[in-house]
PDB file of C-alpha atoms in Angstrom:
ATOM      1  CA  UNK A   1       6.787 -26.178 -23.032  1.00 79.00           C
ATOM      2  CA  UNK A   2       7.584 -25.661 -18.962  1.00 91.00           C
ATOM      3  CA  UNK A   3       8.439 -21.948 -18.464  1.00 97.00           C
ATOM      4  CA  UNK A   4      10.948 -21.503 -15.385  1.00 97.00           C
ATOM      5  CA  UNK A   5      12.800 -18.380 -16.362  1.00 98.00           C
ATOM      6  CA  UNK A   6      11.604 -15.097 -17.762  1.00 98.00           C
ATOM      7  CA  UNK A   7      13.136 -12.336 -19.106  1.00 98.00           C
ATOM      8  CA  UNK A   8      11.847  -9.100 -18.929  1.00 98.00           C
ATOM      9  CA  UNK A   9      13.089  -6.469 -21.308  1.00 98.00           C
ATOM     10  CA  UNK A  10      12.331  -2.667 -20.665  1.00 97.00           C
ATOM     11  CA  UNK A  11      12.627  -1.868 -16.372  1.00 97.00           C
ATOM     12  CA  UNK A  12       9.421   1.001 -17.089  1.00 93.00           C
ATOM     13  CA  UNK A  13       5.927   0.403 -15.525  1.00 92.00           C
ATOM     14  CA  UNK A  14       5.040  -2.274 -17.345  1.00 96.00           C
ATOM     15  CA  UNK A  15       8.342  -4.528 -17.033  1.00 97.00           C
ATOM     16  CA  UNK A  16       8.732  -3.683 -13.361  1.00 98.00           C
ATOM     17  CA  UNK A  17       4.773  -5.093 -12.829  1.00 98.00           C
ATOM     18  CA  UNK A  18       5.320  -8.016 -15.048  1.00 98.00           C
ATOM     19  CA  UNK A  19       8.832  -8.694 -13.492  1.00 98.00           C
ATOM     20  CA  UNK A  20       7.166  -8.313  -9.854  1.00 98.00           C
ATOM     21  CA  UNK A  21       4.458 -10.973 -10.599  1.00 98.00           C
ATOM     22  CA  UNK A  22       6.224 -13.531 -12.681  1.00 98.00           C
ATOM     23  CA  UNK A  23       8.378 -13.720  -8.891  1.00 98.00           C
ATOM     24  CA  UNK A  24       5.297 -13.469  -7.034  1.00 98.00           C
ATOM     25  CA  UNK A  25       4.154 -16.677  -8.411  1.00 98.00           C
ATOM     26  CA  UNK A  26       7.356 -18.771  -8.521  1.00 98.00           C
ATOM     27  CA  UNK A  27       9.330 -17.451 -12.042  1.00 98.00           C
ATOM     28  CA  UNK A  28      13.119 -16.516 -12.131  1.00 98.00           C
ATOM     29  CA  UNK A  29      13.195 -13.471 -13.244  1.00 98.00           C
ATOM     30  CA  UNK A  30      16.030 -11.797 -15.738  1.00 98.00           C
ATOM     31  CA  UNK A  31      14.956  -7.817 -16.121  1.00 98.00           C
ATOM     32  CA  UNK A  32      17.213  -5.778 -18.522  1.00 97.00           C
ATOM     33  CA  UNK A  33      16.931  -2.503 -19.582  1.00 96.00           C
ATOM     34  CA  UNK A  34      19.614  -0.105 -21.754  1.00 94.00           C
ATOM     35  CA  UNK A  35      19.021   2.502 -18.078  1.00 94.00           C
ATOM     36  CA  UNK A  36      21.328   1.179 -15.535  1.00 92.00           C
ATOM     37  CA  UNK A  37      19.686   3.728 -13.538  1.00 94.00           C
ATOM     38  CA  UNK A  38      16.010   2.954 -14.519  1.00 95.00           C
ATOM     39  CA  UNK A  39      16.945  -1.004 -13.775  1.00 96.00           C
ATOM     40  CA  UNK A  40      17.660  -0.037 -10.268  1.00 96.00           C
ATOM     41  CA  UNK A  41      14.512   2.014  -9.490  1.00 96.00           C
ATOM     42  CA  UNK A  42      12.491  -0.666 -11.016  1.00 97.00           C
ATOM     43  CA  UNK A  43      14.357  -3.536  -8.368  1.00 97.00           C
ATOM     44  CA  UNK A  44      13.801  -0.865  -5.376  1.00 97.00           C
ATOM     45  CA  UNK A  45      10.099  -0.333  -6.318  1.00 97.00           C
ATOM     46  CA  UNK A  46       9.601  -4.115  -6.447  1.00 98.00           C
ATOM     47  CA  UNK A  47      10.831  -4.600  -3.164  1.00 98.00           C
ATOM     48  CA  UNK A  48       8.723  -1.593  -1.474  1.00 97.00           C
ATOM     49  CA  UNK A  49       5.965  -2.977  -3.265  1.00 97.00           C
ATOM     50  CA  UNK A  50       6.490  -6.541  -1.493  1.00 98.00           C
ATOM     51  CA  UNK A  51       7.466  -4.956   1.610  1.00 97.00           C
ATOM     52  CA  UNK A  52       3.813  -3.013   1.677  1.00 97.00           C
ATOM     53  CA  UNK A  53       2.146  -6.889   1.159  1.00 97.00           C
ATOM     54  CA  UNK A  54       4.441  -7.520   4.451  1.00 97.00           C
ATOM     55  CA  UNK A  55       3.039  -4.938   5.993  1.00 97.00           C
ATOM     56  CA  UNK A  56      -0.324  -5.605   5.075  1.00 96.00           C
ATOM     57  CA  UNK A  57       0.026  -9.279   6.498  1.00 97.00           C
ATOM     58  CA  UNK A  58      -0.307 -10.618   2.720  1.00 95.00           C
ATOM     59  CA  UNK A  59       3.202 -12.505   2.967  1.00 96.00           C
ATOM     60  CA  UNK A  60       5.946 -12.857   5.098  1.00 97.00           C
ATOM     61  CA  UNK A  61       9.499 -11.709   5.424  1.00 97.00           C
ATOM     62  CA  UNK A  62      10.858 -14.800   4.142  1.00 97.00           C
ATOM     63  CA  UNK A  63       8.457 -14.956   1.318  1.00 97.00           C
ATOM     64  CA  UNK A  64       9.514 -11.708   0.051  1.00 97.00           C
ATOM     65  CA  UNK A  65      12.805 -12.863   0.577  1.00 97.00           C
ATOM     66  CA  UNK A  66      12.243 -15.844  -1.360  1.00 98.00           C
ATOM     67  CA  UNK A  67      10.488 -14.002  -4.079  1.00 98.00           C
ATOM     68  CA  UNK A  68      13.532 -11.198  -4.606  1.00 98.00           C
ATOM     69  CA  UNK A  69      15.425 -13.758  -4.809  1.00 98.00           C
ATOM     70  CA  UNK A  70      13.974 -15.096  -7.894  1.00 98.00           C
ATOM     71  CA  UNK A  71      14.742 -11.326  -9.574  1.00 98.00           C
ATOM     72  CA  UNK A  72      17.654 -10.166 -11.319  1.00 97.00           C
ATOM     73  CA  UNK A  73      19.190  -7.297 -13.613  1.00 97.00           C
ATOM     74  CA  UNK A  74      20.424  -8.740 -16.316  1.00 95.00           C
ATOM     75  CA  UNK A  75      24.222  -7.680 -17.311  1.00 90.00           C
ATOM     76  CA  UNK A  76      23.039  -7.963 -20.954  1.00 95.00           C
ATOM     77  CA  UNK A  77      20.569  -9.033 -23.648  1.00 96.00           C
ATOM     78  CA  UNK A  78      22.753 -12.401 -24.327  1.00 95.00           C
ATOM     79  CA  UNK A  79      22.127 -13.616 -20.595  1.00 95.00           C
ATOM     80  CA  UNK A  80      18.337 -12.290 -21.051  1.00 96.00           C
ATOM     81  CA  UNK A  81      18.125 -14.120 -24.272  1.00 96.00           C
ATOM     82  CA  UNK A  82      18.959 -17.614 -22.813  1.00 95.00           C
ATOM     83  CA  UNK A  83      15.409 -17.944 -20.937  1.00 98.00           C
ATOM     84  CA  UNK A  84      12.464 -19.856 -21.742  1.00 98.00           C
ATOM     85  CA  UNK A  85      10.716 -17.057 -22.484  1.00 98.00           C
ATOM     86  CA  UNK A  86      11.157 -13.340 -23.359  1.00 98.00           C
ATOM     87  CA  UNK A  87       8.374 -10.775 -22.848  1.00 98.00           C
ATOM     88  CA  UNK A  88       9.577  -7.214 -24.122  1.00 98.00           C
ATOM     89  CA  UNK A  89       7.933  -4.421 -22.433  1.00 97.00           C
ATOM     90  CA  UNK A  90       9.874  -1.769 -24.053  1.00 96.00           C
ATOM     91  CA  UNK A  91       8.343   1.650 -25.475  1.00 91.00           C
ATOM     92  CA  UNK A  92       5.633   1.186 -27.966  1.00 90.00           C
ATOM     93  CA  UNK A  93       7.289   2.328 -31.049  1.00 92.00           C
ATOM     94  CA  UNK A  94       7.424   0.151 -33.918  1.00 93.00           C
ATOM     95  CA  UNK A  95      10.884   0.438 -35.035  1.00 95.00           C
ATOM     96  CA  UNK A  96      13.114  -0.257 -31.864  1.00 97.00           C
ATOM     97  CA  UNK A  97      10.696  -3.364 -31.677  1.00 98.00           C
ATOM     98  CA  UNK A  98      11.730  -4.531 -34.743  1.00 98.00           C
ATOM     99  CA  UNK A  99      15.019  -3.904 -33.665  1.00 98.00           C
ATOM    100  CA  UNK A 100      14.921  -5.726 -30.863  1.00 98.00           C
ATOM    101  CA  UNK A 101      13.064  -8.835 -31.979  1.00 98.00           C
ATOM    102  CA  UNK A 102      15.938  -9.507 -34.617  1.00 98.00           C
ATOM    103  CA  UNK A 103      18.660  -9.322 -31.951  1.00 98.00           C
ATOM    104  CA  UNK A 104      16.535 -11.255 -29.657  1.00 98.00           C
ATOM    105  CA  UNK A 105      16.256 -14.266 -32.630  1.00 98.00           C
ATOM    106  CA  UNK A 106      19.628 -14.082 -32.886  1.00 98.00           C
ATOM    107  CA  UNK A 107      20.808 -14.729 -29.602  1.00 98.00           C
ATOM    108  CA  UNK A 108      17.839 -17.014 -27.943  1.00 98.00           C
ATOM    109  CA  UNK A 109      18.614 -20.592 -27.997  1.00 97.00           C
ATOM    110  CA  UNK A 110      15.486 -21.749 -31.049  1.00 96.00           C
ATOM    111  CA  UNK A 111      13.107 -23.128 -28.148  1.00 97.00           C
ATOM    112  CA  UNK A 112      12.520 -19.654 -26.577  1.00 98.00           C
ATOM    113  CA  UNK A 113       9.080 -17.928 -26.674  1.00 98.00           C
ATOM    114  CA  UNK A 114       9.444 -14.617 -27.807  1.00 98.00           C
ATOM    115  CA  UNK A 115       6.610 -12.118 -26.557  1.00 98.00           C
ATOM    116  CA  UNK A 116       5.497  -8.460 -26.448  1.00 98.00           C
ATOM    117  CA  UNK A 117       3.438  -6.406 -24.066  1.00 98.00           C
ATOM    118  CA  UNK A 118       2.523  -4.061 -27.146  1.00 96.00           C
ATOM    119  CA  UNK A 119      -0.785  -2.157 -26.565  1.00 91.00           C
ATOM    120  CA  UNK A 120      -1.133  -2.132 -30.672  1.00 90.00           C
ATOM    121  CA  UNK A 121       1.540  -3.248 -33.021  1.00 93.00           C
ATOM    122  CA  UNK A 122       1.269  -6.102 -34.961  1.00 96.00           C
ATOM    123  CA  UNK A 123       2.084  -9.540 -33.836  1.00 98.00           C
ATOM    124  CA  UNK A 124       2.543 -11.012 -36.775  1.00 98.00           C
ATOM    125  CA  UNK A 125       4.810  -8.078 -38.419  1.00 97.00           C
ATOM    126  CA  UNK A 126       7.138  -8.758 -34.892  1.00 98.00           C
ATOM    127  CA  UNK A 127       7.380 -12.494 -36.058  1.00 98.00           C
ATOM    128  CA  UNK A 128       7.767 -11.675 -39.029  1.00 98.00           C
ATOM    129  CA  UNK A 129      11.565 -10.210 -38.712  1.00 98.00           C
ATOM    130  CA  UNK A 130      12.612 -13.413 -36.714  1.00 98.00           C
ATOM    131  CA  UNK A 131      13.107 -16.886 -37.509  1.00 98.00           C
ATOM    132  CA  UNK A 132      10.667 -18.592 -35.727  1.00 98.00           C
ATOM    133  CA  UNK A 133       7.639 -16.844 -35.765  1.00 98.00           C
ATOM    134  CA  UNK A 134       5.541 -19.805 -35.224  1.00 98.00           C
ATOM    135  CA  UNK A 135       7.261 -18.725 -31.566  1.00 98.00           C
ATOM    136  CA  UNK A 136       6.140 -14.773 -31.366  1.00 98.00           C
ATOM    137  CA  UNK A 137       3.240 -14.037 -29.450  1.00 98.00           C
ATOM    138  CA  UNK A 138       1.138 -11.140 -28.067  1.00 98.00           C
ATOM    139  CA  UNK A 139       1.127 -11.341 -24.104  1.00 98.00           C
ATOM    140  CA  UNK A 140      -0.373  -7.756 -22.980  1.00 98.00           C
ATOM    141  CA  UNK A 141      -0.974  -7.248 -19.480  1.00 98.00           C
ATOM    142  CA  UNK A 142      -2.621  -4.124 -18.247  1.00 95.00           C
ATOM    143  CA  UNK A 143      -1.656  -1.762 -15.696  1.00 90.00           C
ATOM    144  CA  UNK A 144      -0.903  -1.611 -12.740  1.00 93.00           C
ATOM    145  CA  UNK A 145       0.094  -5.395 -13.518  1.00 97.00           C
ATOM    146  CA  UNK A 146       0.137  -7.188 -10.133  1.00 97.00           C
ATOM    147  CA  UNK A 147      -3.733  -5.644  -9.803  1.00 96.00           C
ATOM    148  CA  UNK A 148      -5.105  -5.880 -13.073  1.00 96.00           C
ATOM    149  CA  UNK A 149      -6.741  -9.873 -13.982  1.00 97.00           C
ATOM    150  CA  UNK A 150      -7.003  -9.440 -18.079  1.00 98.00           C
ATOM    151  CA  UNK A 151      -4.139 -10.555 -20.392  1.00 98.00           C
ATOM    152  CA  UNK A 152      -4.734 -10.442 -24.070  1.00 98.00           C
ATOM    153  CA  UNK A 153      -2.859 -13.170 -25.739  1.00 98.00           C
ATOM    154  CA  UNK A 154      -2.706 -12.106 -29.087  1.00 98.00           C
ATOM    155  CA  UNK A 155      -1.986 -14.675 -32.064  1.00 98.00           C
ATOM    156  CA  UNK A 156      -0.187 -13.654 -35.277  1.00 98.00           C
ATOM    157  CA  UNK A 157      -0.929 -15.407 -38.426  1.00 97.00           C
ATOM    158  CA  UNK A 158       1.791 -17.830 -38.288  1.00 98.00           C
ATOM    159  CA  UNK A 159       1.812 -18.459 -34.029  1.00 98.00           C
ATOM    160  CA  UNK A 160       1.589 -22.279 -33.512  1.00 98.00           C
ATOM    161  CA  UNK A 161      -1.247 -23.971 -31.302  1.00 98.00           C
ATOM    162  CA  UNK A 162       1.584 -25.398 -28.703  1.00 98.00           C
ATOM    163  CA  UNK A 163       3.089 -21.541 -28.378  1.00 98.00           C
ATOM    164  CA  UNK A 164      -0.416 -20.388 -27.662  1.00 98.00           C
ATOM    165  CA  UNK A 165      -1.447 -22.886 -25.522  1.00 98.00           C
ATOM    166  CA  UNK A 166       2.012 -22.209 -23.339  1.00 98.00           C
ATOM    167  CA  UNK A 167       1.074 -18.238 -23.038  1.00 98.00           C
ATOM    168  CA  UNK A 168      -2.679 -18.769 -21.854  1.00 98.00           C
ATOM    169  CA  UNK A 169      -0.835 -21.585 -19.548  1.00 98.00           C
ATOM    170  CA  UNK A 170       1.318 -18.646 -18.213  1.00 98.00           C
ATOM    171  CA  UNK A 171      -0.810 -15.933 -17.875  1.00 98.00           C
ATOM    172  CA  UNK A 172      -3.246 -18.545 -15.485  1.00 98.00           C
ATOM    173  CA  UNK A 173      -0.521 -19.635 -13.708  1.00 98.00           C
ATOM    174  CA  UNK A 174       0.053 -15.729 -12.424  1.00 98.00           C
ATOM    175  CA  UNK A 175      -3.207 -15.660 -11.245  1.00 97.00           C
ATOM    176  CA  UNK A 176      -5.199 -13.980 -14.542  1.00 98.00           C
ATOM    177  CA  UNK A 177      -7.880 -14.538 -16.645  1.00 98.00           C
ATOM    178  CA  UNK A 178      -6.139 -14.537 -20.412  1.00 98.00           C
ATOM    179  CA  UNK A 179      -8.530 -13.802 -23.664  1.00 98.00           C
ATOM    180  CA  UNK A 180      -7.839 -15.198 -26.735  1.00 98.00           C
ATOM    181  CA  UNK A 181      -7.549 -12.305 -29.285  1.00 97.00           C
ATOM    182  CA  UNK A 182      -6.455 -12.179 -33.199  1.00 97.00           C
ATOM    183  CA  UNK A 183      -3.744  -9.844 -33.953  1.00 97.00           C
ATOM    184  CA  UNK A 184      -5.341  -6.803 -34.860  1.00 94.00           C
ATOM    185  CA  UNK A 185      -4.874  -2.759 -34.539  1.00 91.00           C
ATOM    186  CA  UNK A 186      -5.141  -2.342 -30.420  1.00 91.00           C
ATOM    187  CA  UNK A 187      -6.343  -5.678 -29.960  1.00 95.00           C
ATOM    188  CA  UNK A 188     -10.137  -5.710 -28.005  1.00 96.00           C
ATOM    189  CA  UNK A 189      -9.677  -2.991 -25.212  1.00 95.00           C
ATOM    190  CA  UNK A 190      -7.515  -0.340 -26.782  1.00 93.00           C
ATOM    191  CA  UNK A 191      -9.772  -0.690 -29.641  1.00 94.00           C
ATOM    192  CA  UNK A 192     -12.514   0.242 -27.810  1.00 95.00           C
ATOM    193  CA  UNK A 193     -11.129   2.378 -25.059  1.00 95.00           C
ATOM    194  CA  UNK A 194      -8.438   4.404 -27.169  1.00 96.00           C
ATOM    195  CA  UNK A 195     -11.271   6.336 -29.023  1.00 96.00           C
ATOM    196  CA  UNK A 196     -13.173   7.198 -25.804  1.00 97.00           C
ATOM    197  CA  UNK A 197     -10.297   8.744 -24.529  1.00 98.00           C
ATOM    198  CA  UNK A 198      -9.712  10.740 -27.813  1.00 98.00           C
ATOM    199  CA  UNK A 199     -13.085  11.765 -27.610  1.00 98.00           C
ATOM    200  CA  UNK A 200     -12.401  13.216 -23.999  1.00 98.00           C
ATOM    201  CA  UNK A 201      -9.985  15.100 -25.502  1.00 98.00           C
ATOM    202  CA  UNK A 202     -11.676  16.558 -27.848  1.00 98.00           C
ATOM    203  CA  UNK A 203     -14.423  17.890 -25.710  1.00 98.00           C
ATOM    204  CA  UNK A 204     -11.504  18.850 -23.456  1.00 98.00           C
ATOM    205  CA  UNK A 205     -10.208  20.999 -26.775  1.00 98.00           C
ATOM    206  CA  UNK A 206     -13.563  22.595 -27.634  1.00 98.00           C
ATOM    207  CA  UNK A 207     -14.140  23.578 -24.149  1.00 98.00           C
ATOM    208  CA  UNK A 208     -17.343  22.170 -23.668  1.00 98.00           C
ATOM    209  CA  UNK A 209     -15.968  21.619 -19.848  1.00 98.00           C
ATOM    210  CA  UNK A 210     -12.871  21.499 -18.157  1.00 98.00           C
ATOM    211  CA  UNK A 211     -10.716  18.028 -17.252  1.00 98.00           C
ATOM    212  CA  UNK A 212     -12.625  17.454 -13.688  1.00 98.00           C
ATOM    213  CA  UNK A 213     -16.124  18.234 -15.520  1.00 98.00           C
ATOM    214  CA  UNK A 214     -15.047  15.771 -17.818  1.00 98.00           C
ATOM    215  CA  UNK A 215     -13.597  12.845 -15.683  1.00 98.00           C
ATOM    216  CA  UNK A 216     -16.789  13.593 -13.168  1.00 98.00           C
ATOM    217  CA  UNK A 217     -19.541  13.318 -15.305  1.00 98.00           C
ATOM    218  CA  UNK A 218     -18.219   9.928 -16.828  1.00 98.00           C
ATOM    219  CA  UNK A 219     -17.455   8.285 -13.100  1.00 98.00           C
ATOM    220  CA  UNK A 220     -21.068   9.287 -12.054  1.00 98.00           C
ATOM    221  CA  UNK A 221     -23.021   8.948 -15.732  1.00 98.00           C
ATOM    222  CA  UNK A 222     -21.743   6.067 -16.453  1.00 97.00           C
ATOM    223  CA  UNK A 223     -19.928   4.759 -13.671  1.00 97.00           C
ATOM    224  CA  UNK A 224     -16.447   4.293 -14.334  1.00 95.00           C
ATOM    225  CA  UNK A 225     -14.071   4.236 -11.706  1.00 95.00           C
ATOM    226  CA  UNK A 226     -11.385   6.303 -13.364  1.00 96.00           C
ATOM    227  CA  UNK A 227     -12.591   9.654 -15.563  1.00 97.00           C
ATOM    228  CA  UNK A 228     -11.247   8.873 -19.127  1.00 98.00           C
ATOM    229  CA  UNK A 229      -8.298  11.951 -18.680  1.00 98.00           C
ATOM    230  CA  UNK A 230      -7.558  10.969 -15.300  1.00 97.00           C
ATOM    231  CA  UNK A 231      -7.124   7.199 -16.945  1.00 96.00           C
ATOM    232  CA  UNK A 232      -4.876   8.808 -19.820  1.00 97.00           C
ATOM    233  CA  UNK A 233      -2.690  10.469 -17.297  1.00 97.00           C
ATOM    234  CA  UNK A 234      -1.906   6.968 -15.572  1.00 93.00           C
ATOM    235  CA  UNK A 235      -1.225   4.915 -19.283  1.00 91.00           C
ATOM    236  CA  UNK A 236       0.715   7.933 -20.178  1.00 94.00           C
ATOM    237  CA  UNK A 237       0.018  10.404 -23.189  1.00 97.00           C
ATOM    238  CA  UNK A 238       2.605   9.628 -25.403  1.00 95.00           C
ATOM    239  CA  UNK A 239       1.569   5.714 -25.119  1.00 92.00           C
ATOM    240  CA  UNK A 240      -1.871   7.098 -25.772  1.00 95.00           C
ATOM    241  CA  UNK A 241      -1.110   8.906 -28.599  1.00 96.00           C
ATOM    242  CA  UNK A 242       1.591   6.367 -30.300  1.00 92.00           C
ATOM    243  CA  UNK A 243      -1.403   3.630 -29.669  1.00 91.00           C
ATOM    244  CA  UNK A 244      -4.466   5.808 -31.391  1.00 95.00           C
ATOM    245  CA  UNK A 245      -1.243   6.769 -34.197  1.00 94.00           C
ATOM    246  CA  UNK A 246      -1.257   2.993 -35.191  1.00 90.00           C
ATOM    247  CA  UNK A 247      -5.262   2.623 -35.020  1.00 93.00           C
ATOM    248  CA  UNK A 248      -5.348   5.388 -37.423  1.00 94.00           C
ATOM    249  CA  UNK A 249      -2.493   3.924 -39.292  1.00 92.00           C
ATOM    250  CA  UNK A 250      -3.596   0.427 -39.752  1.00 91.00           C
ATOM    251  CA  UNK A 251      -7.587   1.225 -40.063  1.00 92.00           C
ATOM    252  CA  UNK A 252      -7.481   4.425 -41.570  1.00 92.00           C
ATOM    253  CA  UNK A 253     -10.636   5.574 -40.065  1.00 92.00           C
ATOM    254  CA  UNK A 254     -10.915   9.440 -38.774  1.00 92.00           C
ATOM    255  CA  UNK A 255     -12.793   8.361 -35.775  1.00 91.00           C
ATOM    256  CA  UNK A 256      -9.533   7.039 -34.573  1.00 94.00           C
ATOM    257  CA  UNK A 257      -7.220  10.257 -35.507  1.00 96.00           C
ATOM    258  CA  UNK A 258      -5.312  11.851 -32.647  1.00 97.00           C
ATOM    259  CA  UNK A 259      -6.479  14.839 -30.973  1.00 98.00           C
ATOM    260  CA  UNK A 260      -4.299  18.514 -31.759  1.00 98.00           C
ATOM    261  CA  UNK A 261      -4.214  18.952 -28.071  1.00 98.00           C
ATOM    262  CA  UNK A 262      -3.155  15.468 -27.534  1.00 98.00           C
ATOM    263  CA  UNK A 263      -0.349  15.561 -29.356  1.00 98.00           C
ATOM    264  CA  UNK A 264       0.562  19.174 -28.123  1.00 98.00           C
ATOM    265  CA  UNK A 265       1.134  18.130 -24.728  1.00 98.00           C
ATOM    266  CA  UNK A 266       3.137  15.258 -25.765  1.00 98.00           C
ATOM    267  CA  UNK A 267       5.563  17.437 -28.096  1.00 98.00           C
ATOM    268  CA  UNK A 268       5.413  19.899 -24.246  1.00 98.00           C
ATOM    269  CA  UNK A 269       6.339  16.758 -21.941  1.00 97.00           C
ATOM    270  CA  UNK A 270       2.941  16.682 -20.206  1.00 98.00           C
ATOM    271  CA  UNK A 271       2.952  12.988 -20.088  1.00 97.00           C
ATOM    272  CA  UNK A 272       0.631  12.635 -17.305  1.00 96.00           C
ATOM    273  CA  UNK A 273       1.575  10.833 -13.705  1.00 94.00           C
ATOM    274  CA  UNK A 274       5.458   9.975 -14.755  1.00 91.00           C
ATOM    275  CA  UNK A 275       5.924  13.890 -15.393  1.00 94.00           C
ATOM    276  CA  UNK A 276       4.186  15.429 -12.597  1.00 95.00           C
ATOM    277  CA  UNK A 277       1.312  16.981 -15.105  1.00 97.00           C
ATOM    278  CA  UNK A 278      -0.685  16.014 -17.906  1.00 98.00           C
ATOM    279  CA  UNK A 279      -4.314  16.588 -17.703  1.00 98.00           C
ATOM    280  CA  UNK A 280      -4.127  16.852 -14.410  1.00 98.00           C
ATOM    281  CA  UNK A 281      -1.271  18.562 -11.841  1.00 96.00           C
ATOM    282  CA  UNK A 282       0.731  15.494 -10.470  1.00 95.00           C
ATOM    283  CA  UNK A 283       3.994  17.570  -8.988  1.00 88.00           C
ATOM    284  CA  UNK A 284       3.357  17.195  -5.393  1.00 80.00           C
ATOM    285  CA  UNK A 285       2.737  13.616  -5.729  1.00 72.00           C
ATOM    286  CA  UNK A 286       6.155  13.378  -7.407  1.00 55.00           C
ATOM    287  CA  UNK A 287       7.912  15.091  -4.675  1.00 46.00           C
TER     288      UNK A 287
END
């Protein structure tokens, strides 16, 4: 199948970097979100991301004119629905994906892809509430999007070889490197990454040593170049926590059971960067 037009559904970090590369490399581009108000910051941030690449002598004017051109709010899920492809990008809680999916089924034409960005919820329970599940599929890009080369394309038990083939097709096409991955809790780098993270937190908890003690003697020890809080701050605690929630859910394993403090700063807004705090003080940077 020949994707043209995408529609993006949820205008947060992750919609606004899919959104921005699916134009980058030639895509119309429907974004919708139930925020009028978080729909327009996402289209402003777009363009001032384009506008740095103009700066930087990456593109011209009149290719970011070309590309914005190629980007649209959508006025509602209907219009959204009639693309070639969905990708929902919405908040990763099971329930208003569900919800979601179903209206989505009902109002895409029965060719459309439909596809989520989830971190960790099942692929096949998303197809599963539709009627064409052979046509749900797993397309998780990592953030920041228009940086980052991995995309997990995640199968369900029922996807079909043709919708498969179409979502590694697209993900190449925008310039990344996809990896084939069964639907399963967290998928291959959550899975992994997700308990590290908890871990952190833990130590963090026990006060072994503080957040930069933490974050610095995993950059230099092991040399990552983001300290595992400092990373958790930038996905977002509440993502963090809903993700290792389904991993201890689906696996039921205590290895993968949420830190207390985790979840305390979630239930006290300390989200990380889109706050202004989390495990780190972010306030000025928000100013």
């Amino acid at each position: 199948m020949k994707i043209k037009k995408i529609g993006v559904v949820g205008a947060g970090q992750m919609g606004t970097g899919i959104a921005q590369t699916a134009i980058q490399f030639g895509y119309q581009v429907l974004l919708r979100d139930n925020s009028e108000e978080l729909t327009k910051k996402s289209l402003s941030k777009i363009e001032k991301n384009l506008s740095r690449l103009v700066e930087k002598g990456k593109m011209t004017e009149e290719q970011k004119k070309g590309q914005l051109a190629l980007l649209q709010p959508s006025p509602d899920l209907r219009s959204l629905a009639q693309s070639d492809l969905v990708i929902e990008a919405i908040s990763e809680n099971p329930k208003i994906k569900i919800e979601l999916f179903r209206e989505l089924d009902k109002l895409a034409p029965k060719e459309t892809i439909l596809a989520s960005n989830t971190s960790s919820i099942s692929i096949t329970m998303l197809g599963s509430v539709t009627s064409r599940p052979e046509q749900v599929i797993g397309i998780h890009f990592f953030n920041p999007v228009p940086v980052m080369k991995l995309v997990e394309v995640v199968r369900s038990l029922r996807t079909s070889d043709a919708t498969f083939q179409t979502a590694m097709g697209l993900a190449e096409s925008m310039g990344k490197t996809p990896v084939s991955v069964k639907d399963s809790p967290a998928f291959v780098v959550n899975r992994i990454l997700l308990p590290m993270i908890n871990e952190a937190i833990y130590v963090l908890q026990e006060g072994i040593t503080d957040a930069k003690g933490i974050d610095s003697a995993m950059k230099m020890g092991c040399n990552h170049p983001m300290g595992p809080l400092e990373l958790a701050d930038f996905v977002g605690l509440d993502t963090i926590l809903a993700v290792l929630e389904v991993l201890y859910q689906d696996m039921g394993n205590a290895k993968y059971h949420p830190a207390p403090l985790l979840r305390k700063y979630v239930e006290a807004g300390w989200l990380g960067r889109k706050s202004g705090r989390g495990f780190f003080d972010y306030s000025e940077q928000k100013q």
